mmCIF file of C-alpha atoms in Angstrom:
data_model
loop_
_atom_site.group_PDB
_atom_site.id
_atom_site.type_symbol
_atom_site.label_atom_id
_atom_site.label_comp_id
_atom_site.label_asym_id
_atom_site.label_seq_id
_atom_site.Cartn_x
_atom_site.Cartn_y
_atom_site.Cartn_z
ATOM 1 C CA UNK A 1 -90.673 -99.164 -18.397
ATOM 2 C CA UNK A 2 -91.285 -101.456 -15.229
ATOM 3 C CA UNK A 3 -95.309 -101.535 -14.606
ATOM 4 C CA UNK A 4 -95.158 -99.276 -11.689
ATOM 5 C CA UNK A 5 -93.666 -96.171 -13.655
ATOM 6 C CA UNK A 6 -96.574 -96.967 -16.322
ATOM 7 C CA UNK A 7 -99.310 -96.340 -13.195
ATOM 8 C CA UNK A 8 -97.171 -93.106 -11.862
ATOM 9 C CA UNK A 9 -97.418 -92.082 -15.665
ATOM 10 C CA UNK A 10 -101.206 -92.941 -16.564
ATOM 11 C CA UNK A 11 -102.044 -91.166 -12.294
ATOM 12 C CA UNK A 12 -100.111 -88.081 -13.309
ATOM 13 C CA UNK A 13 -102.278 -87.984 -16.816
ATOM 14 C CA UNK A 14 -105.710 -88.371 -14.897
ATOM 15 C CA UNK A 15 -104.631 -85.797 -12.775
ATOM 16 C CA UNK A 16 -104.182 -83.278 -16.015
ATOM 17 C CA UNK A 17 -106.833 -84.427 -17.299
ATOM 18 C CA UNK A 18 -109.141 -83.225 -14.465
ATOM 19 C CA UNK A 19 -107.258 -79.704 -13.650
ATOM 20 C CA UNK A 20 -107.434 -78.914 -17.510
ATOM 21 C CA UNK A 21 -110.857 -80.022 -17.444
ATOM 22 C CA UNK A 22 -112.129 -78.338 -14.624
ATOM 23 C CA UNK A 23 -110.124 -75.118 -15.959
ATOM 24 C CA UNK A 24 -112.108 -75.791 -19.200
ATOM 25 C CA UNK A 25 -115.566 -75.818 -17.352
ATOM 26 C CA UNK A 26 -114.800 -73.199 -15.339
ATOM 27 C CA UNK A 27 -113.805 -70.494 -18.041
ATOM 28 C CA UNK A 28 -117.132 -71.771 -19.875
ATOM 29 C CA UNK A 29 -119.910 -71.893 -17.294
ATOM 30 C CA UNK A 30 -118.027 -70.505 -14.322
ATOM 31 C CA UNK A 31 -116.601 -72.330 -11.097
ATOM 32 C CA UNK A 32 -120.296 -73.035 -9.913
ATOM 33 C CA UNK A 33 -120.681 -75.316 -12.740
ATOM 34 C CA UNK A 34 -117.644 -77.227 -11.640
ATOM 35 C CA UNK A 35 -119.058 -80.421 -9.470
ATOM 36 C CA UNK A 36 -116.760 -83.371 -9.260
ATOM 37 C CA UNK A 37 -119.833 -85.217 -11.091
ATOM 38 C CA UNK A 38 -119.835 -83.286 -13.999
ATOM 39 C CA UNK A 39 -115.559 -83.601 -14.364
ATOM 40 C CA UNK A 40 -116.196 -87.262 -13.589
ATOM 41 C CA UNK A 41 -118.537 -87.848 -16.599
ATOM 42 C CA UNK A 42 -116.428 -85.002 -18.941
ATOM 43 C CA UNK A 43 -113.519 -87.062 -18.223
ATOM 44 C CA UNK A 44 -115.085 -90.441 -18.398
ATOM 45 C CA UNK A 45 -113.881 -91.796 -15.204
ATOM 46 C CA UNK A 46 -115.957 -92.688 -12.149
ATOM 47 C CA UNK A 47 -116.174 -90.265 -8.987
ATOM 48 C CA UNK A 48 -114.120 -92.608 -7.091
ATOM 49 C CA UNK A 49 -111.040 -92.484 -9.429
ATOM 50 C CA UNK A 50 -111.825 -88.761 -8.976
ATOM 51 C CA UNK A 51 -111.576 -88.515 -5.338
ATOM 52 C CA UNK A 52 -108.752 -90.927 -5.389
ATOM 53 C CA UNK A 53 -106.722 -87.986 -7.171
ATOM 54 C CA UNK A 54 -108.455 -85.038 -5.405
ATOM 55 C CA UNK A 55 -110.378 -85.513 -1.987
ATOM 56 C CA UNK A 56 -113.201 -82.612 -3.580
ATOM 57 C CA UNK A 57 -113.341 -79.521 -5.597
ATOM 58 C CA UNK A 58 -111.008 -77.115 -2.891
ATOM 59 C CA UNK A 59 -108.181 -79.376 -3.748
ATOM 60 C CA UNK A 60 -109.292 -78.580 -7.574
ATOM 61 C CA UNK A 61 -109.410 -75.405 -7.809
ATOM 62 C CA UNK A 62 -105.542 -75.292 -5.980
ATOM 63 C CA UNK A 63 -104.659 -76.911 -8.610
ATOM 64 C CA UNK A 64 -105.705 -75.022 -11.687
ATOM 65 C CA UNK A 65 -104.641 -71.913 -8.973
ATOM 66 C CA UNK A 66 -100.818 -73.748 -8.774
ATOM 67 C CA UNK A 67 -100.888 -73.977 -12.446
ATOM 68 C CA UNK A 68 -102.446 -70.284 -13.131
ATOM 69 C CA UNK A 69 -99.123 -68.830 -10.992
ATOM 70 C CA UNK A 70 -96.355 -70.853 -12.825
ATOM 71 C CA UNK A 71 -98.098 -69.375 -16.034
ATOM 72 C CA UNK A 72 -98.426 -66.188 -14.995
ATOM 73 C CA UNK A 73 -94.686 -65.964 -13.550
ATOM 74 C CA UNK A 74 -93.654 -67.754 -16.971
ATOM 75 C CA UNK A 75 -95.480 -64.592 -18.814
ATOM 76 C CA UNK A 76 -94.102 -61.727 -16.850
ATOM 77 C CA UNK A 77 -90.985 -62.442 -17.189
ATOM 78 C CA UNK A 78 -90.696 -63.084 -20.342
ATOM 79 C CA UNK A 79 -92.707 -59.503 -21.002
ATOM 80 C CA UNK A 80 -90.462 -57.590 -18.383
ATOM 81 C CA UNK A 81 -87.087 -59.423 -19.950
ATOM 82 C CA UNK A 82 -87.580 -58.094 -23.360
ATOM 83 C CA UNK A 83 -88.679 -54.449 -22.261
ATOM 84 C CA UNK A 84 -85.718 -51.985 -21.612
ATOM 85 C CA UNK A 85 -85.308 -50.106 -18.443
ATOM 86 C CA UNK A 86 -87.320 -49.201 -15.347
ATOM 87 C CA UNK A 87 -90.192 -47.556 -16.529
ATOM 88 C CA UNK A 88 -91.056 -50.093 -19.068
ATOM 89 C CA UNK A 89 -90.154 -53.547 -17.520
ATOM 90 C CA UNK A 90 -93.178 -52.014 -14.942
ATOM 91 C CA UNK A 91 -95.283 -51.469 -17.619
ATOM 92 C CA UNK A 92 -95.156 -54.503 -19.047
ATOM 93 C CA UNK A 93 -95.451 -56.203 -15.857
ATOM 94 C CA UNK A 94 -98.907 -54.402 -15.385
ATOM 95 C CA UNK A 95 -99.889 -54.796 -18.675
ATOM 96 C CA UNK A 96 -99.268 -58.387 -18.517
ATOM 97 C CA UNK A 97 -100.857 -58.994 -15.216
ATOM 98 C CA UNK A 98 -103.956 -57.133 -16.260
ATOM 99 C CA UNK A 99 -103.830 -58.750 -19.334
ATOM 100 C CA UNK A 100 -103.502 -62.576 -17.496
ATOM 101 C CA UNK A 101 -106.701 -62.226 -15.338
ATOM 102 C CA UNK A 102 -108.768 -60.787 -18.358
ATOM 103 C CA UNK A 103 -107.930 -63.679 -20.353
ATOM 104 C CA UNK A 104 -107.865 -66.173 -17.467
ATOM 105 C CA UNK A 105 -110.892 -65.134 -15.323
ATOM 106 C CA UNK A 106 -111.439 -68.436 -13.698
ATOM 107 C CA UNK A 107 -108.085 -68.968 -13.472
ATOM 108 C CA UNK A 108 -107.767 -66.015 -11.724
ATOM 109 C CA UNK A 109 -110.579 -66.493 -9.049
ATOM 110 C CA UNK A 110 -108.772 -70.288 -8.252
ATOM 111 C CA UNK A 111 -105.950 -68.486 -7.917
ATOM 112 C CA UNK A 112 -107.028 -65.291 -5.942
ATOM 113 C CA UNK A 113 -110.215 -65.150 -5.155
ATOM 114 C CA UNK A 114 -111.447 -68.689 -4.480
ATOM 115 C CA UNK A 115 -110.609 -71.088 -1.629
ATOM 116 C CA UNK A 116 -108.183 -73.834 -2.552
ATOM 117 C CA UNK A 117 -106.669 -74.547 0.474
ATOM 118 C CA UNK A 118 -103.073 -72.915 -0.585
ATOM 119 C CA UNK A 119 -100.926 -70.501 2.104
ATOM 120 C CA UNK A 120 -100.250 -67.327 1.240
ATOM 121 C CA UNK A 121 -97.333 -65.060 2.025
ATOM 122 C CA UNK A 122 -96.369 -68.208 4.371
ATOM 123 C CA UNK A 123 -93.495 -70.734 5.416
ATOM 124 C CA UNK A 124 -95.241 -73.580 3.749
ATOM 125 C CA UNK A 125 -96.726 -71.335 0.389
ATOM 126 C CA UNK A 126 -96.402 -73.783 -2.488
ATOM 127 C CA UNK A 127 -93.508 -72.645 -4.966
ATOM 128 C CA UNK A 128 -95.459 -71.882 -7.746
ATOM 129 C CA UNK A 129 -97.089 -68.940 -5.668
ATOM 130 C CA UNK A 130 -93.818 -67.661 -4.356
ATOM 131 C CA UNK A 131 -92.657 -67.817 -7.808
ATOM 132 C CA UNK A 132 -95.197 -65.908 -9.430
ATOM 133 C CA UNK A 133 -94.779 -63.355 -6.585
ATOM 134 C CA UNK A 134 -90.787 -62.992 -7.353
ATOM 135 C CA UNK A 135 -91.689 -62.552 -10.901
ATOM 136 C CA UNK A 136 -93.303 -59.254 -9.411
ATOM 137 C CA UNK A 137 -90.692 -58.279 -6.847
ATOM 138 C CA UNK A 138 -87.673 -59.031 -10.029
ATOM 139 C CA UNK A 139 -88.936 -56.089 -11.482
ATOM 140 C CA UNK A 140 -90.288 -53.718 -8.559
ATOM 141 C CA UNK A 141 -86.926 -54.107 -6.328
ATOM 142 C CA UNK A 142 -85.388 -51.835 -8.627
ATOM 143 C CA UNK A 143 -87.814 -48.821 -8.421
ATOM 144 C CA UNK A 144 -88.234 -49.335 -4.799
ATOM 145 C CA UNK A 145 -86.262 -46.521 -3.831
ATOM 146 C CA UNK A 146 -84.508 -45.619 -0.411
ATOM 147 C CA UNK A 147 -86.154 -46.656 2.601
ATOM 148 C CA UNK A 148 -88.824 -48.856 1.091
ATOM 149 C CA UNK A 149 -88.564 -53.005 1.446
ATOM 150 C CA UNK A 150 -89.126 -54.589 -2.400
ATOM 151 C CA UNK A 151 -91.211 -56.814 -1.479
ATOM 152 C CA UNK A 152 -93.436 -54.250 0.473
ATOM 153 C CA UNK A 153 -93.345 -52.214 -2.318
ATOM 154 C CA UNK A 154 -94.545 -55.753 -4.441
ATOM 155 C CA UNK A 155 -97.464 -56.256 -2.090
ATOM 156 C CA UNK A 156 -98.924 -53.205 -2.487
ATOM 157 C CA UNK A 157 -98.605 -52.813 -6.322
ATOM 158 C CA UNK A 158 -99.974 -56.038 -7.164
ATOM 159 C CA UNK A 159 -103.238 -55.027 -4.661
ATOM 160 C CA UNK A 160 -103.602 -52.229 -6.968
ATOM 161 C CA UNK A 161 -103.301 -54.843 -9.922
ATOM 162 C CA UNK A 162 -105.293 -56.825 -8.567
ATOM 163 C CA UNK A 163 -108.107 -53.814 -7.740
ATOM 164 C CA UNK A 164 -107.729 -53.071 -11.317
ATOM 165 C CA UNK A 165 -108.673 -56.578 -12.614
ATOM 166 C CA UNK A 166 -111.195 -57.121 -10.303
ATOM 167 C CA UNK A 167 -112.814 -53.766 -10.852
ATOM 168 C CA UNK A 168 -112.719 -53.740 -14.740
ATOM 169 C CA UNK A 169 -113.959 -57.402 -14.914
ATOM 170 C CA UNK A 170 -117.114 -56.221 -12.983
ATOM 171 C CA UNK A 171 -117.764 -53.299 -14.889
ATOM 172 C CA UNK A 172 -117.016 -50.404 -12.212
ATOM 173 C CA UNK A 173 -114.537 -49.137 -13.737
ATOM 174 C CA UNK A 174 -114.861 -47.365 -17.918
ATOM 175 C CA UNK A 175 -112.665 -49.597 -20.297
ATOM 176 C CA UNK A 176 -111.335 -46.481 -22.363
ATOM 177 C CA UNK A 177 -109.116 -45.651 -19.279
ATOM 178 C CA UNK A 178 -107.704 -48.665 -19.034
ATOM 179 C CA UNK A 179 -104.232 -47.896 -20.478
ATOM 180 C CA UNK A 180 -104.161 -44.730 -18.831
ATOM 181 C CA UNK A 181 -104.663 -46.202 -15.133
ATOM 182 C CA UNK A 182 -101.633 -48.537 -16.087
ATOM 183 C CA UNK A 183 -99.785 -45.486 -17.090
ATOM 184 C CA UNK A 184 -100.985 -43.384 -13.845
ATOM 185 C CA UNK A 185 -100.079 -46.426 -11.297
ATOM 186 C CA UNK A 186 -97.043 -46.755 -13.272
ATOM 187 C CA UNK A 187 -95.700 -43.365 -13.839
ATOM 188 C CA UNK A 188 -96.126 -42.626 -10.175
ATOM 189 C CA UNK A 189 -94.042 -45.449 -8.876
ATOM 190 C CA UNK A 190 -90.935 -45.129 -11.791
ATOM 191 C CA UNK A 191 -90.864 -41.519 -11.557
ATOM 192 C CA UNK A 192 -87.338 -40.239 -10.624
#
């Protein structure tokens, strides 16, 4: 391994390093906590070495965002391949949303509710995001129906996921109902 492969490798390491321990921090003490000081002295590097991977904390938090939507793709598709049929390759693709941001909250925010500098619904959106957004359209093209674009269809279903998760993590909407508001939003959509 020549010495300048070694470097690329020990960079790429740092740069783990501080997404998975800023995503650490965060899902602890919350984003606020997150300073480039505190990952600087968690990490046991200066703030120079830092900045020389990430020019402040909006580049940070696209990160652990970047990384949140190749997980979340990664996890509904694997729930909506093993369900069978329409109706429940939808379900599980709520359930498994909903289920993401609970478990992910800071992840989450980077990647939806925070600023991290990435394009949305754009030419230049970074492929992680337009992969976690196919992951959704894969299974809501086919219950689209006559007349209505997929990925219309896929905007608007995932801003009803998304009002679900936001809702329920800020206690306005009862837990109990949960299951039932996946089965509502659902059975409405795969109805024939």
């Amino acid at each position: 391994m020549s010495v300048q492969e070694r470097k690329e490798r020990e960079r790429a390491g740092r740069e783990r390093l501080i997404v998975a321990t800023a995503r650490e921090l965060a899902e602890q003490q919350g984003w606020d906590a997150v300073t480039t000081r505190r990952l600087a002295e968690r990490i046991e590097y200066s703030q120079p070495v830092l900045y020389s991977h990430f020019r402040g904390k909006r580049e940070i938090i696209g990160a652990v965002a970047l990384e949140g939507a190749a997980e979340m793709a990664v996890a509904l598709r694997a729930a909506t391949s093993a369900a069978d049929g329409p109706h429940a390759r939808v379900t599980a693709l709520a359930r498994t949303y909903l289920d993401f941001a609970e478990r992910n909250p800071a992840v989450y925010d980077a990647m939806f509710q925070l600023d991290g500098g990435l394009a949305f619904a754009q030419e230049d959106t970074p492929e992680p995001l337009k992969d976690a957004f196919a992951a959704l359209l894969d299974s809501l093209g086919e219950v689209a129906g006559d007349g209505v674009h997929p990925a219309l269809l896929t905007e608007v279903f995932w801003a009803a996921l998304h009002g679900l998760a936001t809702l329920s993590r800020a206690g306005r909407l009862p837990p109990a109902d949960a299951e039932r508001r996946v089965e509502l939003l659902v059975g409405r959509l795969t109805r024939a």
